[in-house]
Coordinates of C-alpha atoms in Angstrom, one line a residue:
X39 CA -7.8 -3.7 36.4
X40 CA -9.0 -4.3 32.8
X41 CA -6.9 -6.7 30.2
X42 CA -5.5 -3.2 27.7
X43 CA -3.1 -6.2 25.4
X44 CA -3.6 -9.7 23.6
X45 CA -1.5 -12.0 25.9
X46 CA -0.5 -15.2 24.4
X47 CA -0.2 -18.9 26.1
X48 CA 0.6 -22.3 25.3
X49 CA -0.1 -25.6 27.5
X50 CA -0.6 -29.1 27.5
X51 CA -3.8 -30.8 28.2
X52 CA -4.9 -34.2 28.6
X53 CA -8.4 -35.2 26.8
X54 CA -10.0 -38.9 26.1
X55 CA -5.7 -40.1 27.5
X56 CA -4.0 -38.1 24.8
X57 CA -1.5 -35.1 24.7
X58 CA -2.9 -31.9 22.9
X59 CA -1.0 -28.3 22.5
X60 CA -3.1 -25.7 22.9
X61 CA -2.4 -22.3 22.4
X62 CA -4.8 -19.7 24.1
X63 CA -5.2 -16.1 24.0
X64 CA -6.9 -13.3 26.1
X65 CA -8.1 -10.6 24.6
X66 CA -9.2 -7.1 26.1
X67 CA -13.1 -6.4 25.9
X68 CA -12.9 -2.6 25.8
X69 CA -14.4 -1.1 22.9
X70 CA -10.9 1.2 22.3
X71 CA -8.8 -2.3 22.2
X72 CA -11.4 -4.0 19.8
X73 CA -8.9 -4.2 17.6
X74 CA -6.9 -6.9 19.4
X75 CA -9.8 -8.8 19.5
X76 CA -10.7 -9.1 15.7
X77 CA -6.6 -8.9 14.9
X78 CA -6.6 -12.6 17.4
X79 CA -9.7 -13.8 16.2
X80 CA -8.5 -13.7 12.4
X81 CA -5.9 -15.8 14.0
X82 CA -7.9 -18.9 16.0
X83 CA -9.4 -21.9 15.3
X84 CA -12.1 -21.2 17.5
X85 CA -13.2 -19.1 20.5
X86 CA -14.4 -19.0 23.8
X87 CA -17.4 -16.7 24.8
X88 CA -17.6 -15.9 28.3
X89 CA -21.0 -14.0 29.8
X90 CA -21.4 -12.9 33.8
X91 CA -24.1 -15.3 34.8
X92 CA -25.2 -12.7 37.5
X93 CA -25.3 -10.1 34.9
X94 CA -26.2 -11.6 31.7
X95 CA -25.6 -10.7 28.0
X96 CA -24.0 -7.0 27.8
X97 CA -22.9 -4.6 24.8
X98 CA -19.4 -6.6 24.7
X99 CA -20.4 -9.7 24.6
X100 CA -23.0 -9.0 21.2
X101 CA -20.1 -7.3 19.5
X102 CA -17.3 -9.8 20.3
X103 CA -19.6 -12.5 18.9
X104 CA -20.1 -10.2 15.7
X105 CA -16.8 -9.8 15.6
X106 CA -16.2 -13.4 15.7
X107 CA -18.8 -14.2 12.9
X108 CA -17.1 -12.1 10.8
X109 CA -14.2 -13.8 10.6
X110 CA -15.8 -17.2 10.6
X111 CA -14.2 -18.0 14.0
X112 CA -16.7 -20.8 15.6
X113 CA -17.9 -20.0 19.2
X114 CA -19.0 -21.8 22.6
X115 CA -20.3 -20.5 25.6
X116 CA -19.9 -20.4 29.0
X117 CA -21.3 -18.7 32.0
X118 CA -18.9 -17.4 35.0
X119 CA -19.2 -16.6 38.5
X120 CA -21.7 -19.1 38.9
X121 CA -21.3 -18.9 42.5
X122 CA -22.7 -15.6 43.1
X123 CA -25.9 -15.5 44.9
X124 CA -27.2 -12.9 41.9
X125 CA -26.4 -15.1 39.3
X126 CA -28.9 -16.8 36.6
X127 CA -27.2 -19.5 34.9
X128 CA -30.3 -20.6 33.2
X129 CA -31.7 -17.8 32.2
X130 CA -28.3 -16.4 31.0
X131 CA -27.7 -20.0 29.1
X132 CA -31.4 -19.8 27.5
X133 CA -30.5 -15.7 26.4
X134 CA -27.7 -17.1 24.5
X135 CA -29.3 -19.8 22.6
X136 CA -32.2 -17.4 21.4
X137 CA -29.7 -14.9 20.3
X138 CA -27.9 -17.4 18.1
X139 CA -24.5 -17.6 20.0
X140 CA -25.0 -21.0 20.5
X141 CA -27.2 -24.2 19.5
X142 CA -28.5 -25.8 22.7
X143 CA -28.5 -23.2 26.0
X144 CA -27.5 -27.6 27.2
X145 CA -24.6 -27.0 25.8
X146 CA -23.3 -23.6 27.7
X147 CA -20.8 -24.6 30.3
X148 CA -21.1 -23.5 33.5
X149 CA -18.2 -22.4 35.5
X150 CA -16.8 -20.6 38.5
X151 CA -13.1 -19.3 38.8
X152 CA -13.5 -19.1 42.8
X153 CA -15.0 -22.3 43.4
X154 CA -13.5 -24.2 40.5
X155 CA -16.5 -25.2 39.7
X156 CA -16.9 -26.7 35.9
X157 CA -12.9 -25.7 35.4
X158 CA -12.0 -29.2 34.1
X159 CA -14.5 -28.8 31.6
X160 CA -13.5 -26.1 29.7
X161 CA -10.3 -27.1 27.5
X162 CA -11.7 -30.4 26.9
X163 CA -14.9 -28.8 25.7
X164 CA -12.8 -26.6 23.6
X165 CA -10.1 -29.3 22.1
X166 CA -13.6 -31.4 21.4
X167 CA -15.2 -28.3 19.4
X168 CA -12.0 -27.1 18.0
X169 CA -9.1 -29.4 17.8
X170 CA -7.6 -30.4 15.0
X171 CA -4.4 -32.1 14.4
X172 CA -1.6 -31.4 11.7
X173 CA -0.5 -34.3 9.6
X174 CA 2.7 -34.7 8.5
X175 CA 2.1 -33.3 5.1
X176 CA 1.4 -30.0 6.5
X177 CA 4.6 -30.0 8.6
X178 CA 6.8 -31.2 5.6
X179 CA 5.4 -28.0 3.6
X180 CA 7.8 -25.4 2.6
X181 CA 7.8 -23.0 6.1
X182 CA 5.3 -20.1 6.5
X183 CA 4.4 -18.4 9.6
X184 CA 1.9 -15.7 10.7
X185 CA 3.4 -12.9 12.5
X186 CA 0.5 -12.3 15.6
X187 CA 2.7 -9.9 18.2
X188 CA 5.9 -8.0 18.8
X189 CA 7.2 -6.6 21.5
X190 CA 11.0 -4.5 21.6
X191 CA 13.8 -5.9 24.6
X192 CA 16.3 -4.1 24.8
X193 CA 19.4 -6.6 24.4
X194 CA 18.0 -9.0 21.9
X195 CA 15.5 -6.5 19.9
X196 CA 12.4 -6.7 18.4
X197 CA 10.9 -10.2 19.7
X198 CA 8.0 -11.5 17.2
X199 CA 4.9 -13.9 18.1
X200 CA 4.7 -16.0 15.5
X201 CA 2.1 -18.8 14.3
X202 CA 3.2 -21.7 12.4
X203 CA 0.9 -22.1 9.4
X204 CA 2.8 -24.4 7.6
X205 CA 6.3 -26.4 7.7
X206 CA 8.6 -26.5 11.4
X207 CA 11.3 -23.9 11.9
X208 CA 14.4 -24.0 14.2
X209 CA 16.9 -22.2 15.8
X210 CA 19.9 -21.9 13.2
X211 CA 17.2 -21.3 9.9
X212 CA 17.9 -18.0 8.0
X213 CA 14.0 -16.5 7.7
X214 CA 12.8 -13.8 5.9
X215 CA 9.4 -11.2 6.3
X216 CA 8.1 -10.6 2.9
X217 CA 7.1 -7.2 3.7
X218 CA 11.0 -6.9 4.3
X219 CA 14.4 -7.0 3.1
X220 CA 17.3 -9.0 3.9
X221 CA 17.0 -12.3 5.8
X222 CA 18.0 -12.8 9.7
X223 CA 19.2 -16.4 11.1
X224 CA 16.8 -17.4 14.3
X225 CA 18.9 -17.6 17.6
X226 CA 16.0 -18.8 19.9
X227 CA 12.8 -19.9 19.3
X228 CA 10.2 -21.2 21.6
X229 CA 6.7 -21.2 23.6
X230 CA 5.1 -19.1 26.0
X231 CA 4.0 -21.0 28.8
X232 CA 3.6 -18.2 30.0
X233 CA 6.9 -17.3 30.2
X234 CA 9.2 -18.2 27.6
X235 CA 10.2 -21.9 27.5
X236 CA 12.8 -22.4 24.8
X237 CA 12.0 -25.7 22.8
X238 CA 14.8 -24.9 19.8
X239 CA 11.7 -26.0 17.5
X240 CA 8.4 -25.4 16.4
X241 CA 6.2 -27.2 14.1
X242 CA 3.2 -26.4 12.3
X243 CA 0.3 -25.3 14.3
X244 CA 2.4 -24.0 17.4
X245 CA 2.6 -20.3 18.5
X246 CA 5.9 -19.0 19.9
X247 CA 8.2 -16.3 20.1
X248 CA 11.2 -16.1 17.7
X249 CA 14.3 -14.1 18.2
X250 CA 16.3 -13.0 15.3
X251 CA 18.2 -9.9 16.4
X252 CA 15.4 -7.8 14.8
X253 CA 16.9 -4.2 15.5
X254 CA 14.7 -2.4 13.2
X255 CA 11.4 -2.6 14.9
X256 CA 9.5 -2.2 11.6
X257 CA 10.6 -5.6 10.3
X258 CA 8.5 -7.1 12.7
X259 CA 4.6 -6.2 11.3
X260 CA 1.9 -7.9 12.6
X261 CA 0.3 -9.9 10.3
X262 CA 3.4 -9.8 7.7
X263 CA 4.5 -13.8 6.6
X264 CA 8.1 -15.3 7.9
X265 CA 9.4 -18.0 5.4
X266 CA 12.7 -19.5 4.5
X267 CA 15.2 -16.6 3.2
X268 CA 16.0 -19.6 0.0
X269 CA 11.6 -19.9 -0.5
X270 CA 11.1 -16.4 -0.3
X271 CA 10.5 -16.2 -3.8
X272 CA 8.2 -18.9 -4.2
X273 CA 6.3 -18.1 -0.8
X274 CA 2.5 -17.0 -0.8
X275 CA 1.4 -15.1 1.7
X276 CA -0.7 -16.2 4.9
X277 CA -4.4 -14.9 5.0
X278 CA -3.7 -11.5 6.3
X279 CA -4.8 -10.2 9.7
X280 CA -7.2 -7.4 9.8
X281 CA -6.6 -4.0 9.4
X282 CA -6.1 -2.2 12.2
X283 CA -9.7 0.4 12.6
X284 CA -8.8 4.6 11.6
X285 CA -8.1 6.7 14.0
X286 CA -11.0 8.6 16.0
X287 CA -9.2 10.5 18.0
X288 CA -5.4 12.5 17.9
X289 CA -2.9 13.8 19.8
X290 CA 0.7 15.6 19.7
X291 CA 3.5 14.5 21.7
X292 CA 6.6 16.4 22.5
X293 CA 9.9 16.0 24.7
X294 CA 10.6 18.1 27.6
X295 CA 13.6 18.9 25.7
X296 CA 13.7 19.6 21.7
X297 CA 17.6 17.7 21.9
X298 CA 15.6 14.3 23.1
X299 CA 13.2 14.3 20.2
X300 CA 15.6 11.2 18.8
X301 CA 15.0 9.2 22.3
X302 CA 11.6 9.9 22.3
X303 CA 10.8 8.6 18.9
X304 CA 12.3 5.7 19.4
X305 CA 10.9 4.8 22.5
X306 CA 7.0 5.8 20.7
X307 CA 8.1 3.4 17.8
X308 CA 9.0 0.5 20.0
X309 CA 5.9 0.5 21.6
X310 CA 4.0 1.1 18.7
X311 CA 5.0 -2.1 17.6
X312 CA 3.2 -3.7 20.4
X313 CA 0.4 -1.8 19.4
X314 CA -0.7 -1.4 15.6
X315 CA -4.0 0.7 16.0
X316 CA -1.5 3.1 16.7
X317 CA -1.2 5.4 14.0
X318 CA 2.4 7.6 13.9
X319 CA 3.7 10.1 12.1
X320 CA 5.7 13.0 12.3
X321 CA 4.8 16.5 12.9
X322 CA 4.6 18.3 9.6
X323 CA 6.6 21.4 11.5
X324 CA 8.4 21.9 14.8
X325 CA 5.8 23.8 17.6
X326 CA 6.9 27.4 18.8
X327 CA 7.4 26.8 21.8
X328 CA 7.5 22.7 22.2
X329 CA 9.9 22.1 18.9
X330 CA 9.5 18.5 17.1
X331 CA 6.8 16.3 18.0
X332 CA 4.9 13.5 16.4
X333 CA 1.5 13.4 15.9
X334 CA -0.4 10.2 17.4
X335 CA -4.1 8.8 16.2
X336 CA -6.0 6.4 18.9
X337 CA -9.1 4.5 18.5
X338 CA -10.3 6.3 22.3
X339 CA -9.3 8.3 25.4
X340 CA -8.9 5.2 27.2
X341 CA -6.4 3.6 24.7
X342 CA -4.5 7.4 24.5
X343 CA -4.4 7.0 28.2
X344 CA -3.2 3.4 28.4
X345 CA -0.4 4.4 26.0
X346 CA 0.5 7.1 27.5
X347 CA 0.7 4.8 31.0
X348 CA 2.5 2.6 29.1
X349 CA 5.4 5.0 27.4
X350 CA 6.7 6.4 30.8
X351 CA 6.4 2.7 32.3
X352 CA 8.2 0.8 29.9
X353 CA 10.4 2.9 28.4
X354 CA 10.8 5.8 31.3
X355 CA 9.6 8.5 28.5
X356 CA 8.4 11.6 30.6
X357 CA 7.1 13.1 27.5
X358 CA 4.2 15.7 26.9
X359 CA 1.0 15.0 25.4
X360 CA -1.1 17.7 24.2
X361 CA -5.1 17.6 24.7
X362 CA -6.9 15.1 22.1
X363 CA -9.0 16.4 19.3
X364 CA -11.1 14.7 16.5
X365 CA -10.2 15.1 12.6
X366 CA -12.5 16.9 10.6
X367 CA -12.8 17.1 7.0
X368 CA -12.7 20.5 4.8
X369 CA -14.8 20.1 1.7
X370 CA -14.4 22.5 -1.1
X371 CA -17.0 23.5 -3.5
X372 CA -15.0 22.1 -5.7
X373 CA -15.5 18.4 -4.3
X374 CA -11.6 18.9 -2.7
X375 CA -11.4 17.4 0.5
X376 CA -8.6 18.1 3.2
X377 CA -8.5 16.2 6.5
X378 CA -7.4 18.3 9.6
X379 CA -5.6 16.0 12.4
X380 CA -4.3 18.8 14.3
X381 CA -5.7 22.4 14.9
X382 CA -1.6 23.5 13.1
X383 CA -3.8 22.5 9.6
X384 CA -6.9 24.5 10.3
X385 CA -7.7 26.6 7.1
X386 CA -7.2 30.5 7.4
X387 CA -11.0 32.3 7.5
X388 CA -10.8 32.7 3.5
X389 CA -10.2 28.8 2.7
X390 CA -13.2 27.9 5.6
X391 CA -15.4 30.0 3.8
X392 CA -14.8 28.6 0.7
X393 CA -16.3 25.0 1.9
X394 CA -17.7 23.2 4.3
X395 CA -16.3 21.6 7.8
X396 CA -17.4 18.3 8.9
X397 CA -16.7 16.8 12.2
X398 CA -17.8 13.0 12.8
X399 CA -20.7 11.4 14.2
X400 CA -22.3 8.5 15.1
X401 CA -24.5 6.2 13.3
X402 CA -25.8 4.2 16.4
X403 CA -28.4 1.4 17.1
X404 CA -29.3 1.0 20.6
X405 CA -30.7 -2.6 21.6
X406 CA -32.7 -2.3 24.5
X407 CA -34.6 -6.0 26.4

């Protein structure tokens, strides 16, 4: 299989005879999830470049390093499945120092998750390159915390992944999203360790999930800033995440009933909220023959296809999804432009004469050894 979600995990690790936190997070390497990676990137203090010794430096790799330059997120390297009779760890380590991924090819770490080989070596290598601790100060500062994930349960609502910033929080506090209204009191609040270890507490620099009985899904955004309801006021926001990439691709989806349009819409929205390169909105008029629908916008077949696995495994909606299309782009001589998301908007034979269609294409660089 092929990691489709950001997933989220805190541990303890012992380095040098001290304690230290650290909160890791695995991100998909699929161009049509590369949002997750520069939306966890804008997030961490540092990352962790891995490159198949036995294959070397692919596509992937050079764009989740840019990506990672961009948002000024320092990087080490480490080759895996050094084991394999194929692979070139030297070669591979020398690759990434002439590239500029890393200083000294000395430094790459080499490492095998079969043999265990070099597996000790990797948090300490990052807590030594990264780690940083908070001083009281910064936990004493009025609360603010980065909102990274959500995902929708169906007893206690929309659950939120949250980063501490600044301050502690506890179970009890009344918090408040600034991109909100009204203020919700925290009933639990903890780590993933994986699963969900409730500590009652978190201080600056953790990352945990917080349940406030969030029933709206849409009070949860990613990237939005959770403070004290009292401080909202006087609350700055946190260094946003980035935007989520536009849409290259679109697609309708209906119920096999025009009476379960309701359930439907609610199950898409819950699951867009796990998801916010998902673009949603409603049909602009019922179909003929398939009623209501809403209109979806995916950054690629594969992520239309993982949601779509996703929608009738989560939330059992047996829905249907028509066939994907590109936008294009009606340009009048005017200078007018119209954008056409669904083949419903295309212009009658008069109005297409009138202009010009565009459909995209690709301004590509190929990098060839």
């Amino acid at each position: 299989g092929i990691t489709v979600k950001a997933v989220t995990a805190s541990l303890v690790v012992d380095v040098d005879g001290a304690p230290w936190l650290v909160n890791l997070v695995d991100t998909p390497g699929h161009a049509d999830f590369a949002h997750e990676v520069s939306r966890s990137l804008g997030a961490c203090d540092g990352a962790l470049l891995l490159v198949d010794a036995a294959q070397g430096i692919e596509a992937q790799t050079a764009k989740v390093a840019a990506a990672a330059r961009a948002a000024g997120c320092p990087v080490i390297c480490a080759c895996s499945k050094v084991d394999l009779p194929t692979a070139d760890y030297v070669e591979t380590a020398l690759d990434l120092a002439a590239r500029g991924f890393c200083d000294d090819p000395e430094e790459v770490l080499a490492v095998s998750a079969k043999t265990g080989e070099g597996i000790d070596d990797v948090l300490p290598a990052v807590i030594r390159a990264f780690g940083g601790r908070h001083d009281d100060a910064v936990r004493a500062a009025p609360l603010r915390c980065r909102v990274l994930d959500a995902r929708y349960d169906a007893t206690r609502g929309a659950i939120a992944v949250v980063q501490v910033v600044d301050g502690s929080i506890k179970e009890g506090d009344r918090v408040a999203f600034l991109g909100g209204a009204g203020d919700h009191a925290v009933q639990e609040i903890g780590l993933l360790a994986p699963a969900p270890l409730r500590t009652k507490w978190l201080p600056a620099g953790c990352v945990g999930y917080l349940v406030a009985g969030l029933r709206d899904v849409r009070e949860a955004r990613i990237g939005d800033t959770l403070c004290l309801a009292t401080q909202r006021d006087a609350t700055e926001p946190v260094d946003p995440l980035p935007e989520a990439a536009a849409p290259g691709l679109y697609a309708s989806v209906f119920p096999p009933d025009g009476a379960a349009f309701e359930d439907m819409e609610r199950a898409v929205n819950r699951l867009a909220l796990n998801d916010a390169a998902v673009s949603v909105q409603k049909e602009a008029k019922p179909r003929a023959a398939l009623g209501p629908g809403l209109r979806l916008g995916f950054l690629g077949l594969l992520h239309l296809d993982v949601f779509r696995q996703r929608l009738r495994d989560e939330f059992g909606a047996d829905v249907l999804f028509t066939a994907p299309h590109v936008p294009y782009k009606l340009r009048h001589r005017d200078g007018a432009e119209i954008w056409i998301e669904a083949m419903d908007d295309w212009p009658d034979v008069a109005s297409a004469k009138d202009g010009t269609i565009l459909e995209p294409v690709v301004d590509l660089q190929v990098a060839a050894p």
